[in-house]
Structures are given as C-alpha cells and as structure tokens.
CSV table of C-alpha atoms in Angstrom, one decimal:
chain,number,residue,atom,x,y,z
Y,410,UNK,CA,0.0,0.0,0.0
Y,411,UNK,CA,1.3,3.5,-1.0
Y,412,UNK,CA,2.5,5.7,1.9
Y,413,UNK,CA,0.4,8.6,0.7
Y,414,UNK,CA,1.8,11.2,3.2
Y,415,UNK,CA,5.3,10.6,1.8
Y,416,UNK,CA,4.0,10.6,-1.7
Y,417,UNK,CA,2.0,13.8,-1.5
Y,418,UNK,CA,4.6,15.8,0.5
Y,419,UNK,CA,7.5,14.5,-1.5
Y,420,UNK,CA,5.9,15.8,-4.7
Y,421,UNK,CA,5.3,19.3,-3.1
Y,422,UNK,CA,8.8,19.4,-1.7
Y,423,UNK,CA,10.3,18.5,-5.0
Y,424,UNK,CA,8.2,21.2,-6.7
Y,425,UNK,CA,9.2,23.8,-4.1
Y,426,UNK,CA,12.9,23.0,-4.6
Y,427,UNK,CA,12.6,23.1,-8.4
Y,428,UNK,CA,10.8,26.4,-8.5
Y,429,UNK,CA,13.1,27.9,-5.8
Y,430,UNK,CA,16.1,27.0,-8.0
Y,431,UNK,CA,14.7,28.0,-11.3
Y,432,UNK,CA,12.5,31.0,-10.5
Y,433,UNK,CA,14.1,32.4,-7.4
Y,434,UNK,CA,17.8,31.6,-7.8
Y,435,UNK,CA,17.7,29.2,-4.9
Y,436,UNK,CA,17.4,32.1,-2.4
Y,437,UNK,CA,14.2,31.1,-0.6
Y,438,UNK,CA,14.4,29.4,2.8
Y,439,UNK,CA,12.7,26.1,3.5
Y,440,UNK,CA,9.2,26.3,4.8
Y,441,UNK,CA,6.6,24.0,6.2
Y,442,UNK,CA,4.0,23.1,3.6
Y,443,UNK,CA,0.6,22.3,5.1
Y,444,UNK,CA,-2.8,21.4,3.9
Y,445,UNK,CA,-5.7,23.7,5.0
Y,446,UNK,CA,-9.3,23.2,3.8
Y,447,UNK,CA,-11.4,26.2,3.1
Y,448,UNK,CA,-14.1,27.5,0.8
Y,449,UNK,CA,-12.4,30.9,0.7
Y,450,UNK,CA,-8.9,30.4,-0.6
Y,451,UNK,CA,-6.6,28.2,-2.7
Y,452,UNK,CA,-3.5,28.9,-0.5
Y,453,UNK,CA,-1.9,31.3,1.8
Y,454,UNK,CA,1.5,32.3,3.2
Y,455,UNK,CA,2.0,32.9,6.9
Y,456,UNK,CA,5.3,34.2,8.3
Y,457,UNK,CA,7.0,32.4,11.2
Y,458,UNK,CA,4.0,30.2,11.9
Y,459,UNK,CA,6.0,27.3,13.2
Y,460,UNK,CA,8.5,27.2,16.1
Y,461,UNK,CA,11.0,24.4,16.7
Y,462,UNK,CA,10.6,22.4,20.0
Y,463,UNK,CA,14.3,22.2,20.2
Y,464,UNK,CA,16.3,24.6,22.5
Y,465,UNK,CA,17.1,26.9,19.5
Y,466,UNK,CA,13.4,27.9,19.2
Y,467,UNK,CA,14.0,28.4,15.4
Y,468,UNK,CA,11.0,29.6,13.6
Y,469,UNK,CA,9.9,28.8,10.0
Y,470,UNK,CA,7.3,30.2,7.6
Y,471,UNK,CA,4.2,28.3,6.4
Y,472,UNK,CA,2.8,27.8,2.9
Y,473,UNK,CA,-0.7,26.3,3.1
Y,474,UNK,CA,-2.4,24.7,0.1
Y,475,UNK,CA,-6.1,23.8,0.0
Y,476,UNK,CA,-6.6,20.2,-1.0
Y,477,UNK,CA,-10.3,20.9,-1.7
Y,478,UNK,CA,-9.2,22.5,-5.0
Y,479,UNK,CA,-6.7,19.9,-6.1
Y,480,UNK,CA,-9.1,18.6,-8.7
Y,481,UNK,CA,-7.7,21.4,-11.0
Y,482,UNK,CA,-5.1,21.1,-13.7
Y,483,UNK,CA,-1.8,20.1,-12.2
Y,484,UNK,CA,-0.1,23.2,-13.5
Y,485,UNK,CA,-2.7,25.4,-11.7
Y,486,UNK,CA,-2.1,23.6,-8.4
Y,487,UNK,CA,1.7,24.3,-8.8
Y,488,UNK,CA,0.9,27.9,-9.7
Y,489,UNK,CA,-0.7,28.4,-6.3
Y,490,UNK,CA,2.5,27.1,-4.7
Y,491,UNK,CA,4.5,29.6,-6.7
Y,492,UNK,CA,2.0,32.4,-5.9
Y,493,UNK,CA,2.7,31.8,-2.2
Y,494,UNK,CA,6.5,31.5,-2.8
Y,495,UNK,CA,6.3,35.1,-4.2
Y,496,UNK,CA,4.9,36.1,-0.8
Y,497,UNK,CA,7.8,34.2,0.8
Y,498,UNK,CA,10.3,36.1,-1.4
Y,499,UNK,CA,8.7,39.4,-0.4
Y,500,UNK,CA,8.9,38.5,3.3
Y,501,UNK,CA,12.6,37.7,3.0
Y,502,UNK,CA,13.8,40.3,0.5
Y,503,UNK,CA,11.0,42.9,0.0
Y,504,UNK,CA,8.5,44.9,2.0
Y,505,UNK,CA,5.1,43.5,2.4
Y,506,UNK,CA,2.0,45.6,3.1
Y,507,UNK,CA,0.0,45.2,6.3
Y,508,UNK,CA,-3.0,43.1,6.5
Y,509,UNK,CA,-2.2,40.8,3.5
Y,510,UNK,CA,-2.5,43.6,0.9
Y,511,UNK,CA,-1.0,42.5,-2.5
Y,512,UNK,CA,1.2,45.6,-3.4
Y,513,UNK,CA,3.1,46.6,-6.5
Y,514,UNK,CA,6.3,45.0,-5.4
Y,515,UNK,CA,4.5,41.7,-5.1
Y,516,UNK,CA,2.8,42.2,-8.4
Y,517,UNK,CA,6.1,42.9,-10.2
Y,518,UNK,CA,7.7,39.7,-8.8
Y,519,UNK,CA,4.6,37.7,-9.8
Y,520,UNK,CA,5.0,38.9,-13.4
Y,521,UNK,CA,8.8,38.2,-13.3
Y,522,UNK,CA,8.2,34.5,-12.5
Y,523,UNK,CA,5.4,34.2,-15.1
Y,524,UNK,CA,2.2,34.7,-13.2
Y,525,UNK,CA,0.1,37.7,-14.1
Y,526,UNK,CA,-1.8,39.1,-11.0
Y,527,UNK,CA,-5.5,39.7,-11.4
Y,528,UNK,CA,-8.2,40.3,-8.9
Y,529,UNK,CA,-10.7,38.6,-11.2
Y,530,UNK,CA,-8.7,35.7,-12.4
Y,531,UNK,CA,-9.1,37.0,-16.0
Y,532,UNK,CA,-7.1,39.4,-18.2
Y,533,UNK,CA,-7.7,43.1,-17.4
Y,534,UNK,CA,-8.2,42.6,-13.7
Y,535,UNK,CA,-6.5,44.8,-11.1
Y,536,UNK,CA,-2.9,43.8,-10.4
Y,537,UNK,CA,-2.9,44.8,-6.8
Y,538,UNK,CA,-5.4,44.7,-3.9
Y,539,UNK,CA,-6.6,42.7,-1.0
Y,540,UNK,CA,-8.2,39.9,-2.9
Y,541,UNK,CA,-6.0,38.5,-5.6
Y,542,UNK,CA,-5.4,35.5,-7.8
Y,543,UNK,CA,-3.4,35.2,-11.1
Y,544,UNK,CA,-3.2,34.0,-14.7
Y,545,UNK,CA,-0.4,31.7,-15.9
Y,546,UNK,CA,1.5,33.5,-18.6
Y,547,UNK,CA,1.8,31.2,-21.7
Y,548,UNK,CA,5.4,30.2,-22.3
Y,549,UNK,CA,6.5,32.4,-19.4
Y,550,UNK,CA,9.1,31.2,-16.8
Y,551,UNK,CA,6.6,29.4,-14.6
Y,552,UNK,CA,4.8,27.8,-17.6
Y,553,UNK,CA,8.1,26.4,-18.9
Y,554,UNK,CA,9.4,25.1,-15.6
Y,555,UNK,CA,6.1,23.6,-14.6
Y,556,UNK,CA,6.0,21.8,-18.0
Y,557,UNK,CA,9.5,20.3,-17.2
Y,558,UNK,CA,8.3,19.0,-13.8
Y,559,UNK,CA,5.2,17.5,-15.2
Y,560,UNK,CA,7.0,15.9,-18.1
Y,561,UNK,CA,9.3,14.4,-15.5
Y,562,UNK,CA,6.4,12.7,-13.9
Y,563,UNK,CA,5.6,14.9,-10.9
Y,564,UNK,CA,2.0,14.7,-9.7
Y,565,UNK,CA,-0.1,15.9,-6.8
Y,566,UNK,CA,-2.0,12.6,-6.5
Y,567,UNK,CA,-4.5,13.1,-3.7
Y,568,UNK,CA,-7.3,15.7,-3.1
Y,569,UNK,CA,-9.8,16.0,-0.3
Y,570,UNK,CA,-13.4,14.9,-0.7
Y,571,UNK,CA,-15.2,18.2,-0.4
Y,572,UNK,CA,-18.5,16.4,0.4
Y,573,UNK,CA,-16.8,15.2,3.7
Y,574,UNK,CA,-14.6,18.2,4.4
Y,575,UNK,CA,-17.3,19.9,6.4
Y,576,UNK,CA,-15.3,22.8,7.7
Y,577,UNK,CA,-16.6,23.9,11.1
Y,578,UNK,CA,-18.8,26.9,11.0
Y,579,UNK,CA,-17.9,30.1,12.9
Y,580,UNK,CA,-20.3,32.7,14.2
Y,581,UNK,CA,-18.0,35.6,13.4
Y,582,UNK,CA,-14.7,36.0,11.4
Y,583,UNK,CA,-12.4,39.0,11.2
Y,584,UNK,CA,-12.0,41.1,8.0
Y,585,UNK,CA,-9.0,43.5,7.4
Y,586,UNK,CA,-7.9,46.2,5.0
Y,587,UNK,CA,-4.4,46.9,4.0
Y,588,UNK,CA,-4.6,50.2,5.9
Y,589,UNK,CA,-5.1,48.4,9.2
Y,590,UNK,CA,-8.9,48.7,9.5
Y,591,UNK,CA,-10.3,45.6,11.0
Y,592,UNK,CA,-13.9,44.5,11.6
Y,593,UNK,CA,-15.8,41.4,12.7
Y,594,UNK,CA,-18.8,39.9,11.1
Y,595,UNK,CA,-20.5,36.8,9.9
Y,596,UNK,CA,-18.8,34.5,7.3
Y,597,UNK,CA,-19.2,35.6,3.7
Y,598,UNK,CA,-19.6,39.3,4.2
Y,599,UNK,CA,-18.4,41.7,1.5
Y,600,UNK,CA,-17.1,44.7,3.5
Y,601,UNK,CA,-15.7,47.9,1.9
Y,602,UNK,CA,-13.2,50.1,3.7
Y,603,UNK,CA,-14.6,53.7,3.6
Y,604,UNK,CA,-11.1,55.2,3.4
Y,605,UNK,CA,-9.5,53.0,0.8
Y,606,UNK,CA,-12.6,51.9,-1.1
Y,607,UNK,CA,-11.2,48.3,-1.1
Y,608,UNK,CA,-12.9,45.0,-0.2
Y,609,UNK,CA,-11.7,43.8,3.2
Y,610,UNK,CA,-10.2,40.3,3.2
Y,611,UNK,CA,-11.3,37.5,5.6
Y,612,UNK,CA,-8.6,36.6,8.1
Y,613,UNK,CA,-10.1,33.2,8.6
Y,614,UNK,CA,-6.9,31.6,7.3
Y,615,UNK,CA,-5.3,32.3,10.7
Y,616,UNK,CA,-4.3,35.7,9.3
Y,617,UNK,CA,-2.1,34.3,6.6
Y,618,UNK,CA,-0.4,37.1,4.6
Y,619,UNK,CA,-0.6,35.7,1.1
Y,620,UNK,CA,-4.0,34.5,0.4
Y,621,UNK,CA,-5.0,33.4,-3.1
Y,622,UNK,CA,-8.7,33.3,-3.4
Y,623,UNK,CA,-10.7,30.3,-4.3
Y,624,UNK,CA,-13.4,32.4,-5.9
Y,625,UNK,CA,-12.1,35.9,-7.0
Y,626,UNK,CA,-14.7,38.5,-7.6
Y,627,UNK,CA,-16.6,38.4,-10.9
Y,628,UNK,CA,-15.0,40.1,-13.8
Y,629,UNK,CA,-16.4,43.4,-14.9
C-alpha cells in the first residue's frame, strides 16, 4: 500500500525546490508546507507560523495549500504554490504591506516569474489589492518550468473529498484592509473600507499574509 503522506509531500517538496532553484535563484528558505481546507482560498503564506521544539526555538514560515481544489489542472495547483512562494520572497527580500494587501512589489515579482496578477482571475483585472489570484503566462518562466516538472512525472496525486470536508462553522470572522482597518462579522460578508474603497479580506486563514482566493470577484 502506498504511503500517501510521503507521496504527497515529496511531490510538493520537489516542486518547491525546483521552483526555488529556477525562478528564485535558490534564495528562498525552506518552509513547512501544510494542507488547509477552506471555501475561501486556494492557498496562503503565513510568516514564522512554526517554532521548533528544540532549544534553539528556530521559527519557520508556512505555505498552506487547499486540497479541496486539487481537482484542478496540475499546473494550476503548482501555480498556487509559486504564488505563495512570491509572498515568501517578499517576506525575505522585500517589503510586504500590512493586512495581507498585495502591493506593487509583489505584483512585479509575480510577473517576473510568469504569473500575471489579477483580482478577477481574468485578463484586465486589477494587479494589486486585498483579494488577488493570477493568470499563468503562456510560455512564461513558470509555464516552462512547470512543464518540465510534469514531463518528468511529478503529480499531486490526492485531493480531499469536499463532500466530507465539512469545515466547522464560525459565528464571526475577522476582516481586514491593507490600511489596518479591522472589523468582525458573519462569514461571507463583503465589507468595503470607507477610506481605501477596497474590499476587506477575511482573516479566517489564521491571518495568513498571502491568500490566493478560491473564488475571485466576478469580472467586470
């Protein structure tokens, strides 16, 4: 019987190492990749989420991927990993905005690795904002490197059964704007910041700082 934990995580670690070497020059530190189910996001990055139990107390960042959406094309699953790796790059070498806002520095790095940022998931969407996803650039750096991995047999072989996922319901969740404004409300609210005129993002993903939405806002 296949040891599916080793199989699934080995594929993701291999993908992380490959993209780190080919898209980021091998500069990114190792992270703990986790699986987090949600109806709200495909993945997120959270800085220094884990602390070693050893005396050193070393801390490591987290990249979380949502197995509920692993029924997508393999390249799209890998693109979510790289989306979050861009947040990791910004944490280490750039200047991230408060509250998970996707700023121009993040957008520029996304385009450099071959993922075009879009708040709609379609061409013409805003390239910065609180709620963002991306488009894979055809024959761009990511597209070419993902094709190499897939041709070499890498595969994310297991997804969660969304019929049984049944995430626990919460009475209230926090929503935050990049300016620091924070409010509480019921899940699924669409709250606009009066100062920034931006849609506040849910912090249900344990306040992860690099959330790629599962369902970006409708185009137009």
